[in-house]
């Protein structure tokens, strides 16, 4: 009975409050511990998420790098293919310069310096070109009608003007040309050529046309003299060989003594010495 009384006495209101308070403290401690563990787990999850994000970003950078490398490789391959195609395409060039055979005049040249045949060549003179004699060069057939075929290395030359005339204001010093043609890979990209003769102005010192003509005539005469000497020497050798053949053929059909020297003929015709006579 005493024990029961003690138990009943212990479980009064004050003691119950203490127990509840202790249970509450235990709950709070457990909650704090759970919250700390949850916080750690959240931090760990955040760290994992950050690492995953970094890995994703790194992977994205690697993908971007690979895409750039692929793009660069494609660009290099395209440029190489374009270069190969251009190297196999014709290349029609237009130029105005002093003539090679006659530096006293300016010559307009159209040349295919490419490696393939140029077809349907269309050249436009975008500026009026009036020669000193009044001829309108921009109205020449080569600028108004296409050239059907120009093989590699072919050059077409046209007299532009006498050397000093362009600087007298009668011919333009600057001209622009536009060239279109077709090659083995189709149409060639339009080419533009800007010709400027002003660098020759005031410093051009080519020989006069008359001087160049005389010089060419002298060279031609020298060449003809060389050819004449060669022909003369060849003719002399041929004639000598022909005469020798005649002599040889005559000696075969004639008597032997006919073609011997006089001393040999006399020695052959004289009687042989007898035993009593001394041999000469």
Short mmCIF file of N, CA, C and O in Angstrom, two decimals, residues 153-275:
data_model
loop_
_atom_site.label_atom_id
_atom_site.label_comp_id
_atom_site.label_asym_id
_atom_site.label_seq_id
_atom_site.Cartn_x
_atom_site.Cartn_y
_atom_site.Cartn_z
N UNK A 153 47.22 28.82 -122.16
CA UNK A 153 48.42 29.43 -122.74
C UNK A 153 48.17 30.31 -123.94
O UNK A 153 49.11 30.99 -124.40
N UNK A 154 46.97 30.34 -124.46
CA UNK A 154 46.69 31.17 -125.63
C UNK A 154 46.62 32.64 -125.23
O UNK A 154 46.06 33.01 -124.21
N UNK A 155 47.21 33.50 -126.07
CA UNK A 155 47.23 34.95 -125.83
C UNK A 155 46.78 35.66 -127.10
O UNK A 155 47.25 35.35 -128.19
N UNK A 156 45.88 36.61 -126.94
CA UNK A 156 45.44 37.46 -128.05
C UNK A 156 45.84 38.89 -127.74
O UNK A 156 45.54 39.40 -126.65
N UNK A 157 46.51 39.52 -128.71
CA UNK A 157 47.05 40.86 -128.49
C UNK A 157 46.40 41.84 -129.46
O UNK A 157 46.16 41.51 -130.63
N UNK A 158 46.17 43.06 -128.96
CA UNK A 158 45.57 44.12 -129.75
C UNK A 158 46.37 45.40 -129.53
O UNK A 158 46.77 45.71 -128.40
N UNK A 159 46.58 46.14 -130.62
CA UNK A 159 47.32 47.40 -130.53
C UNK A 159 46.48 48.41 -129.76
O UNK A 159 45.37 48.76 -130.16
N UNK A 160 47.01 48.88 -128.64
CA UNK A 160 46.28 49.83 -127.80
C UNK A 160 46.56 51.26 -128.24
O UNK A 160 45.64 52.03 -128.53
N UNK A 161 47.83 51.65 -128.32
CA UNK A 161 48.17 52.99 -128.80
C UNK A 161 49.69 53.12 -128.84
O UNK A 161 50.41 52.33 -128.24
N UNK A 162 50.14 54.15 -129.57
CA UNK A 162 51.57 54.47 -129.58
C UNK A 162 51.98 54.90 -128.18
O UNK A 162 51.19 55.50 -127.44
N UNK A 163 53.22 54.57 -127.81
CA UNK A 163 53.65 54.72 -126.44
C UNK A 163 53.34 56.04 -125.78
O UNK A 163 52.86 56.09 -124.66
N UNK A 164 53.57 57.17 -126.48
CA UNK A 164 53.41 58.47 -125.83
C UNK A 164 51.98 58.99 -125.89
O UNK A 164 51.63 59.94 -125.20
N UNK A 165 51.12 58.41 -126.73
CA UNK A 165 49.78 58.94 -126.92
C UNK A 165 48.90 58.87 -125.68
O UNK A 165 48.15 59.82 -125.42
N UNK A 166 48.90 57.79 -124.91
CA UNK A 166 48.03 57.78 -123.73
C UNK A 166 48.29 58.92 -122.77
O UNK A 166 47.38 59.35 -122.05
N UNK A 167 49.52 59.44 -122.77
CA UNK A 167 49.86 60.52 -121.85
C UNK A 167 49.54 61.89 -122.43
O UNK A 167 49.80 62.91 -121.79
N UNK A 168 49.01 61.94 -123.66
CA UNK A 168 48.62 63.20 -124.29
C UNK A 168 47.13 63.50 -124.09
O UNK A 168 46.61 64.46 -124.64
N UNK A 169 46.46 62.64 -123.33
CA UNK A 169 45.06 62.87 -123.05
C UNK A 169 44.11 62.30 -124.08
O UNK A 169 42.90 62.53 -124.00
N UNK A 170 44.61 61.54 -125.06
CA UNK A 170 43.75 60.98 -126.10
C UNK A 170 43.27 59.58 -125.75
O UNK A 170 42.27 59.12 -126.30
N UNK A 171 43.95 58.89 -124.89
CA UNK A 171 43.55 57.55 -124.46
C UNK A 171 43.44 57.54 -122.95
O UNK A 171 44.19 58.25 -122.26
N UNK A 172 42.52 56.76 -122.40
CA UNK A 172 42.40 56.71 -120.94
C UNK A 172 43.59 56.02 -120.30
O UNK A 172 44.12 55.05 -120.83
N UNK A 173 43.99 56.53 -119.16
CA UNK A 173 45.10 55.92 -118.43
C UNK A 173 44.62 54.85 -117.46
O UNK A 173 45.42 54.05 -116.99
N UNK A 174 43.33 54.84 -117.19
CA UNK A 174 42.76 53.83 -116.29
C UNK A 174 41.57 53.18 -116.98
O UNK A 174 40.69 53.86 -117.48
N UNK A 175 41.57 51.85 -116.98
CA UNK A 175 40.50 51.07 -117.61
C UNK A 175 40.10 49.93 -116.68
O UNK A 175 40.92 49.41 -115.93
N UNK A 176 38.85 49.56 -116.78
CA UNK A 176 38.33 48.44 -115.97
C UNK A 176 37.67 47.43 -116.90
O UNK A 176 36.90 47.80 -117.79
N UNK A 177 37.99 46.15 -116.68
CA UNK A 177 37.47 45.08 -117.51
C UNK A 177 36.79 44.04 -116.63
O UNK A 177 37.20 43.81 -115.48
N UNK A 178 35.76 43.43 -117.19
CA UNK A 178 35.02 42.37 -116.50
C UNK A 178 35.05 41.12 -117.37
O UNK A 178 34.72 41.18 -118.55
N UNK A 179 35.43 39.99 -116.78
CA UNK A 179 35.62 38.74 -117.54
C UNK A 179 34.77 37.64 -116.93
O UNK A 179 34.81 37.40 -115.72
N UNK A 180 34.01 36.97 -117.80
CA UNK A 180 33.24 35.79 -117.42
C UNK A 180 33.57 34.67 -118.42
O UNK A 180 33.75 34.93 -119.61
N UNK A 181 33.65 33.45 -117.92
CA UNK A 181 33.90 32.31 -118.80
C UNK A 181 33.42 31.03 -118.09
O UNK A 181 32.98 31.07 -116.95
N UNK A 182 33.55 29.94 -118.80
CA UNK A 182 33.14 28.64 -118.27
C UNK A 182 34.30 27.66 -118.38
O UNK A 182 35.06 27.69 -119.35
N UNK A 183 34.42 26.80 -117.35
CA UNK A 183 35.48 25.80 -117.31
C UNK A 183 34.91 24.41 -117.12
O UNK A 183 33.69 24.18 -117.25
N UNK A 184 35.74 23.44 -116.77
CA UNK A 184 35.28 22.06 -116.59
C UNK A 184 34.31 21.89 -115.43
O UNK A 184 33.57 20.91 -115.38
N UNK A 185 34.28 22.84 -114.47
CA UNK A 185 33.38 22.77 -113.33
C UNK A 185 32.27 23.81 -113.43
O UNK A 185 31.70 24.21 -112.41
N UNK A 186 31.99 24.24 -114.63
CA UNK A 186 30.91 25.21 -114.81
C UNK A 186 31.43 26.63 -114.88
O UNK A 186 32.59 26.89 -115.23
N UNK A 187 30.54 27.56 -114.55
CA UNK A 187 30.87 28.98 -114.66
C UNK A 187 31.98 29.37 -113.67
O UNK A 187 31.98 28.94 -112.52
N UNK A 188 32.91 30.17 -114.16
CA UNK A 188 34.01 30.68 -113.33
C UNK A 188 33.56 32.00 -112.70
O UNK A 188 32.81 32.78 -113.31
N UNK A 189 34.01 32.24 -111.50
CA UNK A 189 33.65 33.48 -110.81
C UNK A 189 34.10 34.69 -111.63
O UNK A 189 35.20 34.72 -112.18
N UNK A 190 33.23 35.68 -111.71
CA UNK A 190 33.53 36.88 -112.49
C UNK A 190 34.79 37.56 -111.97
O UNK A 190 34.96 37.75 -110.77
N UNK A 191 35.67 37.90 -112.90
CA UNK A 191 36.94 38.55 -112.55
C UNK A 191 36.91 40.00 -113.02
O UNK A 191 36.37 40.30 -114.09
N UNK A 192 37.49 40.88 -112.22
CA UNK A 192 37.58 42.30 -112.57
C UNK A 192 39.06 42.70 -112.59
O UNK A 192 39.82 42.33 -111.69
N UNK A 193 39.44 43.44 -113.61
CA UNK A 193 40.82 43.89 -113.76
C UNK A 193 40.82 45.40 -113.92
O UNK A 193 40.17 45.95 -114.82
N UNK A 194 41.54 46.07 -113.04
CA UNK A 194 41.72 47.52 -113.11
C UNK A 194 43.12 47.80 -113.64
O UNK A 194 44.11 47.53 -112.95
N UNK A 195 43.20 48.35 -114.85
CA UNK A 195 44.47 48.64 -115.49
C UNK A 195 44.80 50.11 -115.29
O UNK A 195 43.97 50.98 -115.54
N UNK A 196 46.01 50.37 -114.82
CA UNK A 196 46.45 51.74 -114.54
C UNK A 196 47.79 51.98 -115.23
O UNK A 196 48.79 51.33 -114.93
N UNK A 197 47.80 52.92 -116.18
CA UNK A 197 49.03 53.25 -116.91
C UNK A 197 49.75 54.46 -116.32
O UNK A 197 50.81 54.85 -116.84
N UNK A 198 49.21 55.05 -115.27
CA UNK A 198 49.85 56.24 -114.70
C UNK A 198 51.27 55.99 -114.19
O UNK A 198 52.08 56.92 -114.21
N UNK A 199 51.62 54.78 -113.70
CA UNK A 199 53.02 54.60 -113.28
C UNK A 199 54.03 54.79 -114.40
O UNK A 199 55.20 55.09 -114.14
N UNK A 200 53.60 54.63 -115.68
CA UNK A 200 54.51 54.85 -116.79
C UNK A 200 54.68 56.33 -117.11
O UNK A 200 55.62 56.72 -117.80
N UNK A 201 53.78 57.17 -116.63
CA UNK A 201 53.80 58.58 -116.99
C UNK A 201 54.98 59.30 -116.34
O UNK A 201 55.20 59.20 -115.15
N UNK A 202 55.73 59.99 -117.15
CA UNK A 202 56.86 60.76 -116.65
C UNK A 202 58.13 59.97 -116.44
O UNK A 202 59.21 60.56 -116.28
N UNK A 203 58.06 58.66 -116.47
CA UNK A 203 59.27 57.86 -116.26
C UNK A 203 59.45 56.78 -117.29
O UNK A 203 60.38 55.98 -117.19
N UNK A 204 58.59 56.76 -118.30
CA UNK A 204 58.66 55.72 -119.32
C UNK A 204 59.72 56.08 -120.33
O UNK A 204 59.72 57.18 -120.89
N UNK A 205 60.66 55.19 -120.59
CA UNK A 205 61.80 55.48 -121.47
C UNK A 205 62.00 54.38 -122.48
O UNK A 205 63.10 53.93 -122.73
N UNK A 206 60.91 53.91 -123.10
CA UNK A 206 61.04 52.86 -124.11
C UNK A 206 61.55 53.46 -125.42
O UNK A 206 61.36 54.65 -125.69
N UNK A 207 62.24 52.70 -126.25
CA UNK A 207 62.72 53.22 -127.53
C UNK A 207 61.56 53.58 -128.44
O UNK A 207 60.45 53.08 -128.29
N UNK A 208 61.82 54.46 -129.41
CA UNK A 208 60.77 54.87 -130.35
C UNK A 208 60.42 53.71 -131.27
O UNK A 208 61.17 52.75 -131.41
N UNK A 209 59.28 53.84 -131.91
CA UNK A 209 58.83 52.77 -132.81
C UNK A 209 59.79 52.59 -133.97
O UNK A 209 60.10 51.47 -134.36
N UNK A 210 60.30 53.71 -134.55
CA UNK A 210 61.23 53.61 -135.68
C UNK A 210 62.50 52.90 -135.26
O UNK A 210 63.03 52.04 -135.98
N UNK A 211 62.99 53.22 -134.08
CA UNK A 211 64.20 52.57 -133.58
C UNK A 211 63.98 51.07 -133.44
O UNK A 211 64.83 50.26 -133.80
N UNK A 212 62.81 50.70 -132.89
CA UNK A 212 62.55 49.28 -132.71
C UNK A 212 62.40 48.57 -134.05
O UNK A 212 62.83 47.43 -134.20
N UNK A 213 61.81 49.24 -135.05
CA UNK A 213 61.68 48.63 -136.37
C UNK A 213 63.05 48.39 -136.98
O UNK A 213 63.33 47.32 -137.53
N UNK A 214 63.94 49.40 -136.89
CA UNK A 214 65.29 49.24 -137.43
C UNK A 214 66.01 48.11 -136.71
O UNK A 214 66.70 47.29 -137.34
N UNK A 215 65.86 48.05 -135.40
CA UNK A 215 66.51 47.00 -134.64
C UNK A 215 65.99 45.62 -135.06
O UNK A 215 66.77 44.67 -135.23
N UNK A 216 64.69 45.50 -135.25
CA UNK A 216 64.14 44.22 -135.70
C UNK A 216 64.61 43.85 -137.09
O UNK A 216 64.90 42.69 -137.37
N UNK A 217 64.74 44.87 -138.00
CA UNK A 217 65.24 44.59 -139.35
C UNK A 217 66.68 44.11 -139.31
O UNK A 217 67.07 43.19 -140.04
N UNK A 218 67.49 44.74 -138.46
CA UNK A 218 68.87 44.30 -138.33
C UNK A 218 68.95 42.87 -137.82
O UNK A 218 69.76 42.06 -138.31
N UNK A 219 68.11 42.55 -136.85
CA UNK A 219 68.09 41.17 -136.34
C UNK A 219 67.65 40.20 -137.43
O UNK A 219 68.19 39.10 -137.57
N UNK A 220 66.65 40.63 -138.24
CA UNK A 220 66.18 39.76 -139.32
C UNK A 220 67.26 39.54 -140.36
O UNK A 220 67.47 38.42 -140.85
N UNK A 221 68.00 40.62 -140.72
CA UNK A 221 69.08 40.49 -141.70
C UNK A 221 70.17 39.57 -141.17
O UNK A 221 70.71 38.73 -141.90
N UNK A 222 70.52 39.73 -139.89
CA UNK A 222 71.53 38.86 -139.30
C UNK A 222 71.08 37.40 -139.35
O UNK A 222 71.86 36.51 -139.67
N UNK A 223 69.80 37.16 -139.05
CA UNK A 223 69.29 35.79 -139.10
C UNK A 223 69.32 35.24 -140.51
O UNK A 223 69.71 34.09 -140.74
N UNK A 224 68.96 36.07 -141.50
CA UNK A 224 69.00 35.62 -142.89
C UNK A 224 70.42 35.33 -143.34
O UNK A 224 70.66 34.36 -144.09
N UNK A 225 71.37 36.16 -142.91
CA UNK A 225 72.78 35.90 -143.26
C UNK A 225 73.24 34.57 -142.67
O UNK A 225 73.94 33.80 -143.34
N UNK A 226 72.84 34.31 -141.45
CA UNK A 226 73.22 33.04 -140.83
C UNK A 226 72.61 31.87 -141.59
O UNK A 226 73.27 30.86 -141.85
N UNK A 227 71.34 32.03 -141.97
CA UNK A 227 70.69 30.96 -142.73
C UNK A 227 71.36 30.76 -144.08
O UNK A 227 71.58 29.65 -144.55
N UNK A 228 71.76 31.90 -144.76
CA UNK A 228 72.45 31.79 -146.06
C UNK A 228 73.78 31.08 -145.95
O UNK A 228 74.12 30.25 -146.81
N UNK A 229 74.52 31.42 -144.90
CA UNK A 229 75.81 30.75 -144.73
C UNK A 229 75.61 29.26 -144.49
O UNK A 229 76.35 28.42 -145.01
N UNK A 230 74.62 28.92 -143.69
CA UNK A 230 74.36 27.51 -143.42
C UNK A 230 73.96 26.78 -144.70
O UNK A 230 74.42 25.66 -144.97
N UNK A 231 73.13 27.43 -145.52
CA UNK A 231 72.72 26.80 -146.78
C UNK A 231 73.91 26.64 -147.72
O UNK A 231 74.07 25.61 -148.39
N UNK A 232 74.77 27.68 -147.78
CA UNK A 232 75.95 27.60 -148.64
C UNK A 232 76.87 26.48 -148.21
O UNK A 232 77.37 25.71 -149.05
N UNK A 233 77.09 26.37 -146.90
CA UNK A 233 77.96 25.30 -146.41
C UNK A 233 77.34 23.93 -146.70
O UNK A 233 78.03 23.00 -147.13
N UNK A 234 76.07 23.83 -146.52
CA UNK A 234 75.40 22.56 -146.78
C UNK A 234 75.46 22.22 -148.27
O UNK A 234 75.70 21.07 -148.66
N UNK A 235 75.29 23.27 -149.12
CA UNK A 235 75.37 23.03 -150.56
C UNK A 235 76.75 22.62 -151.00
O UNK A 235 76.91 21.73 -151.86
N UNK A 236 77.78 23.26 -150.43
CA UNK A 236 79.16 22.90 -150.79
C UNK A 236 79.46 21.46 -150.40
O UNK A 236 80.05 20.69 -151.17
N UNK A 237 79.01 21.09 -149.19
CA UNK A 237 79.25 19.72 -148.75
C UNK A 237 78.52 18.72 -149.64
O UNK A 237 79.05 17.68 -150.02
N UNK A 238 77.30 19.07 -150.03
CA UNK A 238 76.52 18.17 -150.89
C UNK A 238 77.15 18.05 -152.26
O UNK A 238 77.23 16.95 -152.83
N UNK A 239 77.62 19.20 -152.81
CA UNK A 239 78.24 19.17 -154.14
C UNK A 239 79.52 18.36 -154.13
O UNK A 239 79.79 17.57 -155.04
N UNK A 240 80.33 18.53 -153.09
CA UNK A 240 81.58 17.77 -152.99
C UNK A 240 81.29 16.28 -152.90
O UNK A 240 81.93 15.45 -153.56
N UNK A 241 80.29 15.93 -152.09
CA UNK A 241 79.93 14.52 -151.97
C UNK A 241 79.42 13.97 -153.29
O UNK A 241 79.74 12.85 -153.69
N UNK A 242 78.66 14.78 -154.04
CA UNK A 242 78.12 14.34 -155.32
C UNK A 242 79.24 14.13 -156.34
O UNK A 242 79.26 13.15 -157.09
N UNK A 243 80.22 15.06 -156.35
CA UNK A 243 81.34 14.92 -157.27
C UNK A 243 82.16 13.68 -156.96
O UNK A 243 82.61 12.96 -157.87
N UNK A 244 82.36 13.42 -155.69
CA UNK A 244 83.11 12.22 -155.31
C UNK A 244 82.38 10.96 -155.78
O UNK A 244 83.01 10.01 -156.27
N UNK A 245 81.06 10.96 -155.68
CA UNK A 245 80.32 9.79 -156.15
C UNK A 245 80.46 9.62 -157.66
O UNK A 245 80.57 8.50 -158.17
N UNK A 246 80.47 10.73 -158.42
CA UNK A 246 80.64 10.65 -159.87
C UNK A 246 82.01 10.06 -160.21
O UNK A 246 82.16 9.19 -161.07
N UNK A 247 83.05 10.54 -159.55
CA UNK A 247 84.41 10.05 -159.80
C UNK A 247 84.50 8.56 -159.52
O UNK A 247 85.06 7.78 -160.30
N UNK A 248 83.92 8.16 -158.36
CA UNK A 248 83.99 6.74 -158.02
C UNK A 248 83.26 5.88 -159.04
O UNK A 248 83.74 4.83 -159.46
N UNK A 249 82.11 6.32 -159.49
CA UNK A 249 81.37 5.53 -160.47
C UNK A 249 82.09 5.48 -161.81
O UNK A 249 82.09 4.47 -162.52
N UNK A 250 82.78 6.55 -162.19
CA UNK A 250 83.53 6.58 -163.46
C UNK A 250 84.73 5.66 -163.39
O UNK A 250 85.06 4.95 -164.35
N UNK A 251 85.41 5.63 -162.25
CA UNK A 251 86.59 4.77 -162.12
C UNK A 251 86.20 3.30 -162.20
O UNK A 251 86.97 2.46 -162.63
N UNK A 252 84.99 2.98 -161.82
CA UNK A 252 84.58 1.58 -161.88
C UNK A 252 84.31 1.13 -163.31
O UNK A 252 84.52 -0.02 -163.67
N UNK A 253 83.90 2.03 -164.21
CA UNK A 253 83.56 1.64 -165.58
C UNK A 253 84.67 1.92 -166.58
O UNK A 253 84.64 1.45 -167.72
N UNK A 254 85.67 2.70 -166.23
CA UNK A 254 86.75 3.06 -167.16
C UNK A 254 87.95 2.18 -166.87
O UNK A 254 87.98 1.40 -165.93
N UNK A 255 88.98 2.34 -167.72
CA UNK A 255 90.21 1.58 -167.50
C UNK A 255 90.93 2.09 -166.29
O UNK A 255 90.79 3.24 -165.89
N UNK A 256 91.75 1.21 -165.76
CA UNK A 256 92.43 1.56 -164.52
C UNK A 256 93.45 2.66 -164.74
O UNK A 256 93.64 3.53 -163.90
N UNK A 257 94.13 2.67 -165.90
CA UNK A 257 95.20 3.64 -166.12
C UNK A 257 94.67 5.02 -166.43
O UNK A 257 95.40 5.99 -166.35
N UNK A 258 93.41 5.10 -166.78
CA UNK A 258 92.86 6.41 -167.15
C UNK A 258 92.90 7.36 -165.97
O UNK A 258 93.16 8.55 -166.15
N UNK A 259 92.70 6.80 -164.77
CA UNK A 259 92.60 7.68 -163.60
C UNK A 259 93.84 7.62 -162.71
O UNK A 259 93.80 8.13 -161.62
N UNK A 260 94.97 7.01 -163.26
CA UNK A 260 96.20 7.01 -162.49
C UNK A 260 97.00 8.25 -162.80
O UNK A 260 96.91 8.82 -163.88
N UNK A 261 97.84 8.68 -161.91
CA UNK A 261 98.72 9.82 -162.19
C UNK A 261 99.69 9.50 -163.33
O UNK A 261 99.93 8.34 -163.69
N UNK A 262 100.28 10.54 -163.95
CA UNK A 262 101.17 10.37 -165.11
C UNK A 262 102.36 9.52 -164.78
O UNK A 262 102.78 8.66 -165.55
N UNK A 263 102.94 9.72 -163.59
CA UNK A 263 104.12 8.93 -163.21
C UNK A 263 103.77 7.46 -163.10
O UNK A 263 104.54 6.59 -163.52
N UNK A 264 102.57 7.19 -162.57
CA UNK A 264 102.17 5.80 -162.45
C UNK A 264 101.90 5.19 -163.81
O UNK A 264 102.22 4.02 -164.08
N UNK A 265 101.33 5.98 -164.73
CA UNK A 265 101.06 5.46 -166.09
C UNK A 265 102.35 5.12 -166.81
O UNK A 265 102.51 4.06 -167.44
N UNK A 266 103.41 6.01 -166.74
CA UNK A 266 104.69 5.76 -167.39
C UNK A 266 105.35 4.53 -166.80
O UNK A 266 105.93 3.70 -167.51
N UNK A 267 105.32 4.40 -165.51
CA UNK A 267 105.97 3.26 -164.86
C UNK A 267 105.27 1.98 -165.25
O UNK A 267 105.91 0.94 -165.45
N UNK A 268 103.96 2.03 -165.41
CA UNK A 268 103.22 0.82 -165.79
C UNK A 268 103.47 0.46 -167.24
O UNK A 268 103.60 -0.73 -167.60
N UNK A 269 103.59 1.46 -168.15
CA UNK A 269 103.76 1.19 -169.59
C UNK A 269 105.19 0.82 -169.97
O UNK A 269 105.43 0.24 -171.02
N UNK A 270 106.22 1.16 -169.14
CA UNK A 270 107.62 0.85 -169.49
C UNK A 270 107.86 -0.64 -169.34
O UNK A 270 107.29 -1.29 -168.44
N UNK A 271 108.75 -1.28 -170.25
CA UNK A 271 109.00 -2.73 -170.18
C UNK A 271 109.73 -3.13 -168.91
O UNK A 271 110.51 -2.36 -168.36
N UNK A 272 109.46 -4.29 -168.49
CA UNK A 272 110.11 -4.80 -167.27
C UNK A 272 111.58 -5.07 -167.57
O UNK A 272 111.94 -5.52 -168.65
N UNK A 273 112.51 -4.83 -166.66
CA UNK A 273 113.95 -5.04 -166.89
C UNK A 273 114.28 -6.51 -167.03
O UNK A 273 113.65 -7.36 -166.39
N UNK A 274 115.20 -6.76 -167.94
CA UNK A 274 115.70 -8.12 -168.15
C UNK A 274 116.72 -8.47 -167.10
O UNK A 274 117.06 -7.64 -166.27
N UNK A 275 117.19 -9.75 -167.20
CA UNK A 275 118.18 -10.18 -166.21
C UNK A 275 119.49 -9.48 -166.38
O UNK A 275 120.24 -9.34 -165.43
#
